Amino acid sequence: MREMTVLIWVEHDNAAVKDATLATVTAATQLGEVVALVAGQGCGAVAAAAANIAGVSRVLLAEDEAYAHGLADNVAPLIAGLMADYDAFVAPATTSGKNIAPRVAALLDVMQVSEILSVEGPRTFTRPIYAGNVIATVESRDPKLVLTVRTTAFAKAAPTGGSTTVETIAGPGDAGLSSFVGAQIASSERPELTSAKVVVSGGRALKDAATFEAVILPLADKLGAGVGASRAAVDAGYVPNDYQVGQTGKIVAPEVYIAVGISGAIQHLAGMKDSKTIIAINKDEDAPIFQIADIGLVADLFEAVPDLTAKL
Ligand SMILES: Cc1cc2nc3c(=O)[nH]c(=O)nc-3n(C[C@H](O)[C@H](O)[C@H](O)COP(=O)(O)OP(=O)(O)OC[C@H]3O[C@@H](n4cnc5c(N)ncnc54)[C@H](O)[C@@H]3O)c2cc1C
């Protein structure tokens, strides 16, 4: 396999490297030499942390007010401008990565290969289609590769063990296409949904926001779990839409996934079926969720969940 030079986008909040970056590094190292781009403002600590990630051979730091909030309209031209020196650009398939990478692909006039699950060759990848029911093997013949990585499919690179230099670069700055107005960041003591080791998710059966809170949250708190939901629960307003697990929500693969009052529609399974152990609580013994559950409890959740919570 010819060694490529790969540019990765480091996801961060100007203070710390986000976990999704570590899986991205693992995927990128399978292609070649990995150079990490940290774009932000006041994010020197992020660049220093990125330089410690095992497998990263160089860090580029671009600091500018235009990059402070990771606006894709500003970050994408910065990346596209650097790509003359790289064979591939790789970003995590997170909300932000999925915002930036297609813009980079468009600016380079190449296609994007989305949500790769594995690297099969220098230009050959597997990726899910039909909500994960078919795994396609795809080859790109474009002159530059633009990839997003399904982060649950790759092990996380060690955050320490590397030690490389940080090089400061300048970028084109504000593209004048969008401006930052504000951010409402949900703050929670609970682990983040996509990186939690245990996830408790509730479905339509939880009835309303107050019941969801009263039944699901105590169990999640006892287990130190992240909280997720089906789309039906989100659409009915029980929880905000960043809780949604599934094809049009978040993809999770925790050690333990507990589905409470969730039927197991394929669009939901697409977001959680790679979880190591799946536990389902549902009063309908024919619910499709039981076909993929490792442990199934046919019970009324309003009795079973408080019981379980009390026993933990
Ligand atoms: C294009 C598209 C994209 C979609 N994307 C997503 C997605 O990303 N994520 C997602 O989740 N869905 C998604 N959906 C919706 C999906 O098809 C289902 O409608 C949804 O997942 C159903 O949610 P649910 O399981 O909570 O509700 P339901 O299917 O209504 O299931 C509720 C379950 O609760 C059980 N139940 C009821 N009362 C109790 C009780 N007292 N105790 C125990 N069990 C009880 C019932 O037996 C039932 O199995 C998508 C659909 C489309 C068309």
CSV table of C-alpha atoms in Angstrom, one decimal, residues 2-290:
chain,number,residue,atom,x,y,z
A,2,ARG,CA,1.5,3.4,-1.0
A,3,GLU,CA,1.9,5.6,2.0
A,4,MET,CA,-0.4,8.5,1.8
A,5,THR,CA,-0.3,11.8,3.6
A,6,VAL,CA,-3.5,12.2,5.4
A,7,LEU,CA,-4.9,15.4,6.9
A,8,ILE,CA,-7.4,14.9,9.7
A,9,TRP,CA,-9.7,17.5,11.3
A,10,VAL,CA,-9.5,17.6,15.1
A,11,GLU,CA,-12.8,18.0,16.8
A,12,HIS,CA,-12.6,20.1,19.9
A,13,ASP,CA,-14.2,22.9,22.0
A,14,ASN,CA,-11.0,25.1,22.1
A,15,ALA,CA,-10.2,23.4,25.5
A,16,ALA,CA,-10.0,19.6,24.9
A,17,VAL,CA,-9.8,17.1,22.0
A,18,LYS,CA,-13.2,15.3,21.5
A,19,ASP,CA,-13.1,11.5,21.7
A,20,ALA,CA,-14.3,11.2,18.1
A,21,THR,CA,-10.9,12.4,17.0
A,22,LEU,CA,-9.2,9.4,18.4
A,23,ALA,CA,-11.1,6.9,16.3
A,24,THR,CA,-10.5,9.2,13.3
A,25,VAL,CA,-6.7,9.0,13.9
A,26,THR,CA,-6.9,5.1,14.0
A,27,ALA,CA,-8.7,5.1,10.6
A,28,ALA,CA,-6.3,7.6,9.1
A,29,THR,CA,-3.2,5.7,10.3
A,30,GLN,CA,-4.4,2.8,8.1
A,31,LEU,CA,-4.0,5.0,5.1
A,32,GLY,CA,-0.6,6.6,5.8
A,33,GLU,CA,1.1,9.5,7.7
A,34,VAL,CA,-1.4,11.5,9.8
A,35,VAL,CA,-1.2,15.3,10.1
A,36,ALA,CA,-3.8,16.8,12.5
A,37,LEU,CA,-5.4,20.1,11.9
A,38,VAL,CA,-6.5,22.1,14.9
A,39,ALA,CA,-8.6,25.1,13.8
A,40,GLY,CA,-10.0,27.3,16.5
A,41,GLN,CA,-9.1,30.2,18.7
A,42,GLY,CA,-7.2,30.1,22.0
A,43,CYS,CA,-6.8,26.4,21.4
A,44,GLY,CA,-3.1,25.9,22.1
A,45,ALA,CA,-3.9,23.3,24.7
A,46,VAL,CA,-5.9,21.3,22.1
A,47,ALA,CA,-2.9,21.4,19.7
A,48,ALA,CA,-0.6,20.3,22.5
A,49,ALA,CA,-3.0,17.4,23.4
A,50,ALA,CA,-3.3,16.5,19.7
A,51,ALA,CA,0.5,16.3,19.5
A,52,ASN,CA,0.4,13.6,22.2
A,53,ILE,CA,-2.0,11.3,20.4
A,54,ALA,CA,-0.3,8.1,19.3
A,55,GLY,CA,-0.1,7.9,15.5
A,56,VAL,CA,-0.2,11.7,14.9
A,57,SER,CA,3.0,12.7,13.1
A,58,ARG,CA,2.5,16.5,12.9
A,59,VAL,CA,0.0,19.1,14.2
A,60,LEU,CA,-1.1,22.2,12.3
A,61,LEU,CA,-2.6,24.9,14.4
A,62,ALA,CA,-4.7,27.6,12.8
A,63,GLU,CA,-6.0,30.2,15.2
A,64,ASP,CA,-8.4,32.9,14.0
A,65,GLU,CA,-11.6,34.4,15.3
A,66,ALA,CA,-13.2,32.9,12.2
A,67,TYR,CA,-12.4,29.4,13.4
A,68,ALA,CA,-13.4,30.0,17.0
A,69,HIS,CA,-16.8,28.3,16.8
A,70,GLY,CA,-15.9,25.7,14.1
A,71,LEU,CA,-18.1,27.3,11.5
A,72,ALA,CA,-18.0,24.9,8.6
A,73,ASP,CA,-18.1,27.7,6.0
A,74,ASN,CA,-14.8,29.0,7.3
A,75,VAL,CA,-13.1,25.8,8.3
A,76,ALA,CA,-13.7,24.0,4.9
A,77,PRO,CA,-11.8,26.6,2.8
A,78,LEU,CA,-8.9,26.4,5.2
A,79,ILE,CA,-8.8,22.6,4.8
A,80,ALA,CA,-9.3,22.7,1.0
A,81,GLY,CA,-6.5,25.2,0.8
A,82,LEU,CA,-4.1,22.8,2.5
A,83,MET,CA,-5.1,19.8,0.5
A,84,ALA,CA,-2.5,20.4,-2.3
A,85,ASP,CA,-0.1,18.7,0.1
A,86,TYR,CA,-2.3,15.8,1.1
A,87,ASP,CA,-3.8,12.7,-0.5
A,88,ALA,CA,-6.7,12.3,1.8
A,89,PHE,CA,-8.8,14.3,4.2
A,90,VAL,CA,-10.5,12.4,7.1
A,91,ALA,CA,-13.1,13.7,9.6
A,92,PRO,CA,-15.3,11.9,12.2
A,93,ALA,CA,-18.9,11.4,11.0
A,94,THR,CA,-20.1,13.5,13.9
A,95,THR,CA,-22.5,16.4,13.4
A,96,SER,CA,-19.6,18.8,13.0
A,97,GLY,CA,-17.5,16.5,10.8
A,98,LYS,CA,-20.5,15.9,8.6
A,99,ASN,CA,-20.9,19.6,8.2
A,100,ILE,CA,-17.3,20.3,7.2
A,101,ALA,CA,-16.3,17.2,5.1
A,102,PRO,CA,-18.8,17.6,2.3
A,103,ARG,CA,-17.9,21.2,1.9
A,104,VAL,CA,-14.2,20.2,1.5
A,105,ALA,CA,-15.2,17.6,-1.0
A,106,ALA,CA,-17.2,20.2,-3.0
A,107,LEU,CA,-14.4,22.7,-2.9
A,108,LEU,CA,-12.0,20.0,-4.2
A,109,ASP,CA,-14.6,18.8,-6.7
A,110,VAL,CA,-14.3,15.2,-5.5
A,111,MET,CA,-16.9,12.9,-4.0
A,112,GLN,CA,-17.0,12.1,-0.3
A,113,VAL,CA,-17.0,8.5,1.0
A,114,SER,CA,-19.2,8.7,4.0
A,115,GLU,CA,-19.1,6.8,7.3
A,116,ILE,CA,-16.4,4.3,6.5
A,117,LEU,CA,-16.4,1.2,8.6
A,118,SER,CA,-13.0,-0.2,7.5
A,119,VAL,CA,-10.1,0.5,5.3
A,120,GLU,CA,-9.7,-2.3,2.8
A,121,GLY,CA,-7.0,-0.8,0.6
A,122,PRO,CA,-5.5,2.5,-0.2
A,123,ARG,CA,-8.7,3.6,-2.0
A,124,THR,CA,-11.2,0.9,-0.9
A,125,PHE,CA,-13.5,1.2,2.1
A,126,THR,CA,-16.6,-0.4,3.5
A,127,ARG,CA,-19.6,1.7,4.5
A,128,PRO,CA,-23.1,1.0,5.5
A,129,ILE,CA,-26.1,1.5,3.2
A,130,TYR,CA,-29.8,0.8,3.7
A,131,ALA,CA,-29.7,1.8,7.3
A,132,GLY,CA,-26.8,-0.6,8.0
A,133,ASN,CA,-28.5,-3.6,6.5
A,134,VAL,CA,-26.0,-3.8,3.6
A,135,ILE,CA,-22.3,-3.2,3.9
A,136,ALA,CA,-21.0,-1.8,0.6
A,137,THR,CA,-17.4,-2.0,-0.5
A,138,VAL,CA,-16.5,1.2,-2.4
A,139,GLU,CA,-13.5,2.3,-4.3
A,140,SER,CA,-12.7,6.0,-5.0
A,141,ARG,CA,-10.7,6.9,-8.1
A,142,ASP,CA,-10.8,10.6,-7.3
A,143,PRO,CA,-7.4,12.4,-7.1
A,144,LYS,CA,-8.0,13.3,-3.5
A,145,LEU,CA,-9.9,11.3,-0.9
A,146,VAL,CA,-12.4,12.9,1.4
A,147,LEU,CA,-13.7,10.5,4.1
A,148,THR,CA,-15.8,10.6,7.1
A,149,VAL,CA,-15.3,7.8,9.7
A,150,ARG,CA,-18.0,6.0,11.7
A,151,THR,CA,-16.3,6.4,15.0
A,152,THR,CA,-17.8,3.3,16.6
A,153,ALA,CA,-16.2,1.1,14.0
A,154,PHE,CA,-12.6,2.0,14.9
A,155,ALA,CA,-10.7,1.7,18.2
A,156,LYS,CA,-9.7,4.9,19.8
A,157,ALA,CA,-6.0,5.9,19.3
A,158,ALA,CA,-4.2,6.3,22.7
A,159,PRO,CA,-4.4,10.0,23.7
A,160,THR,CA,-0.8,9.8,24.9
A,161,GLY,CA,2.3,8.2,23.7
A,162,GLY,CA,2.9,10.4,20.7
A,163,SER,CA,5.0,13.5,20.9
A,164,THR,CA,5.3,15.7,17.9
A,165,THR,CA,5.6,19.3,17.1
A,166,VAL,CA,2.9,21.9,16.6
A,167,GLU,CA,3.3,24.2,13.6
A,168,THR,CA,1.3,27.4,13.4
A,169,ILE,CA,-0.3,28.2,10.1
A,170,ALA,CA,-2.5,31.0,8.8
A,171,GLY,CA,-5.7,30.4,6.9
A,172,PRO,CA,-8.0,32.4,4.7
A,173,GLY,CA,-10.2,33.4,7.7
A,174,ASP,CA,-13.7,34.6,7.4
A,175,ALA,CA,-15.5,33.4,4.2
A,176,GLY,CA,-18.3,35.9,4.9
A,177,LEU,CA,-21.0,33.3,4.4
A,178,SER,CA,-22.1,32.8,8.0
A,179,SER,CA,-21.6,34.2,11.4
A,180,PHE,CA,-21.8,32.8,14.9
A,181,VAL,CA,-24.9,34.0,16.8
A,182,GLY,CA,-24.8,31.9,19.9
A,183,ALA,CA,-24.7,28.4,21.3
A,184,GLN,CA,-26.9,26.7,23.8
A,185,ILE,CA,-24.9,23.8,25.1
A,186,ALA,CA,-26.8,21.3,27.2
A,187,SER,CA,-24.8,20.8,30.3
A,188,SER,CA,-25.2,17.4,32.1
A,189,GLU,CA,-23.3,15.5,34.7
A,190,ARG,CA,-24.1,12.3,32.6
A,191,PRO,CA,-21.7,10.9,30.2
A,192,GLU,CA,-22.1,12.0,26.6
A,193,LEU,CA,-24.4,9.7,24.6
A,194,THR,CA,-21.8,8.7,21.9
A,195,SER,CA,-19.0,8.0,24.3
A,196,ALA,CA,-20.9,6.5,27.3
A,197,LYS,CA,-20.1,2.9,28.2
A,198,VAL,CA,-23.7,2.3,29.2
A,199,VAL,CA,-26.7,3.9,27.5
A,200,VAL,CA,-30.3,3.8,28.7
A,201,SER,CA,-32.8,4.7,26.0
A,202,GLY,CA,-36.5,5.3,26.3
A,203,GLY,CA,-39.2,5.0,23.7
A,204,ARG,CA,-42.7,6.1,23.0
A,205,ALA,CA,-44.0,4.0,25.8
A,206,LEU,CA,-42.6,6.5,28.3
A,207,LYS,CA,-45.8,8.6,27.7
A,208,ASP,CA,-44.5,12.2,28.3
A,209,ALA,CA,-41.4,14.2,29.4
A,210,ALA,CA,-42.2,14.0,33.1
A,211,THR,CA,-42.6,10.2,33.0
A,212,PHE,CA,-39.5,9.8,30.9
A,213,GLU,CA,-37.6,11.8,33.5
A,214,ALA,CA,-39.1,9.9,36.4
A,215,VAL,CA,-38.5,6.4,35.0
A,216,ILE,CA,-35.4,6.6,32.8
A,217,LEU,CA,-33.1,9.1,34.6
A,218,PRO,CA,-32.9,7.4,38.0
A,219,LEU,CA,-31.8,4.1,36.3
A,220,ALA,CA,-29.3,6.0,34.1
A,221,ASP,CA,-27.9,7.8,37.2
A,222,LYS,CA,-27.5,4.5,39.1
A,223,LEU,CA,-25.6,3.1,36.2
A,224,GLY,CA,-23.6,6.2,35.3
A,225,ALA,CA,-25.2,5.9,31.9
A,226,GLY,CA,-25.8,8.2,29.0
A,227,VAL,CA,-29.4,8.8,28.1
A,228,GLY,CA,-30.9,8.2,24.6
A,229,ALA,CA,-34.3,7.9,23.0
A,230,SER,CA,-36.2,6.7,20.0
A,231,ARG,CA,-37.3,9.1,17.4
A,232,ALA,CA,-40.9,8.6,18.5
A,233,ALA,CA,-39.9,9.8,22.0
A,234,VAL,CA,-38.1,12.8,20.6
A,235,ASP,CA,-40.9,13.7,18.2
A,236,ALA,CA,-43.4,13.6,21.0
A,237,GLY,CA,-41.2,16.0,22.9
A,238,TYR,CA,-40.2,13.8,25.8
A,239,VAL,CA,-36.5,14.8,25.3
A,240,PRO,CA,-34.5,17.1,23.0
A,241,ASN,CA,-33.6,15.7,19.6
A,242,ASP,CA,-29.9,15.4,20.4
A,243,TYR,CA,-31.0,12.3,22.5
A,244,GLN,CA,-32.1,10.5,19.3
A,245,VAL,CA,-30.4,7.2,18.6
A,246,GLY,CA,-30.8,5.8,15.1
A,247,GLN,CA,-30.4,6.2,11.4
A,248,THR,CA,-31.3,9.9,11.6
A,249,GLY,CA,-29.9,10.4,15.1
A,250,LYS,CA,-26.7,9.3,16.8
A,251,ILE,CA,-24.8,6.1,16.2
A,252,VAL,CA,-23.8,4.5,19.5
A,253,ALA,CA,-22.0,1.2,20.4
A,254,PRO,CA,-21.7,1.1,24.2
A,255,GLU,CA,-20.8,-1.9,26.3
A,256,VAL,CA,-24.4,-2.1,27.4
A,257,TYR,CA,-27.5,-0.6,25.7
A,258,ILE,CA,-30.8,-0.8,27.5
A,259,ALA,CA,-33.8,-0.2,25.4
A,260,VAL,CA,-36.9,0.6,27.4
A,261,GLY,CA,-40.3,0.6,25.7
A,262,ILE,CA,-38.7,0.7,22.3
A,263,SER,CA,-40.1,-1.5,19.6
A,264,GLY,CA,-36.9,-2.0,17.6
A,265,ALA,CA,-37.7,-0.4,14.2
A,266,ILE,CA,-34.9,-0.8,11.7
A,267,GLN,CA,-34.2,2.9,11.8
A,268,HIS,CA,-33.6,2.7,15.6
A,269,LEU,CA,-31.5,-0.5,15.3
A,270,ALA,CA,-29.3,1.3,12.7
A,271,GLY,CA,-28.0,3.5,15.6
A,272,MET,CA,-27.4,0.9,18.3
A,273,LYS,CA,-27.1,-2.7,16.9
A,274,ASP,CA,-23.3,-2.7,17.3
A,275,SER,CA,-23.7,-2.3,21.1
A,276,LYS,CA,-21.8,-5.2,22.9
A,277,THR,CA,-24.7,-6.2,25.1
A,278,ILE,CA,-28.3,-5.2,24.3
A,279,ILE,CA,-30.9,-5.4,27.0
A,280,ALA,CA,-34.6,-4.9,26.0
A,281,ILE,CA,-37.5,-4.2,28.3
A,282,ASN,CA,-40.8,-4.4,26.5
A,283,LYS,CA,-44.3,-5.7,27.3
A,284,ASP,CA,-44.8,-7.1,23.9
A,285,GLU,CA,-43.0,-10.4,23.5
A,286,ASP,CA,-43.2,-10.1,19.7
A,287,ALA,CA,-41.5,-6.7,19.6
A,288,PRO,CA,-38.6,-6.8,17.0
A,289,ILE,CA,-36.1,-5.5,19.5
A,290,PHE,CA,-36.1,-8.9,21.1
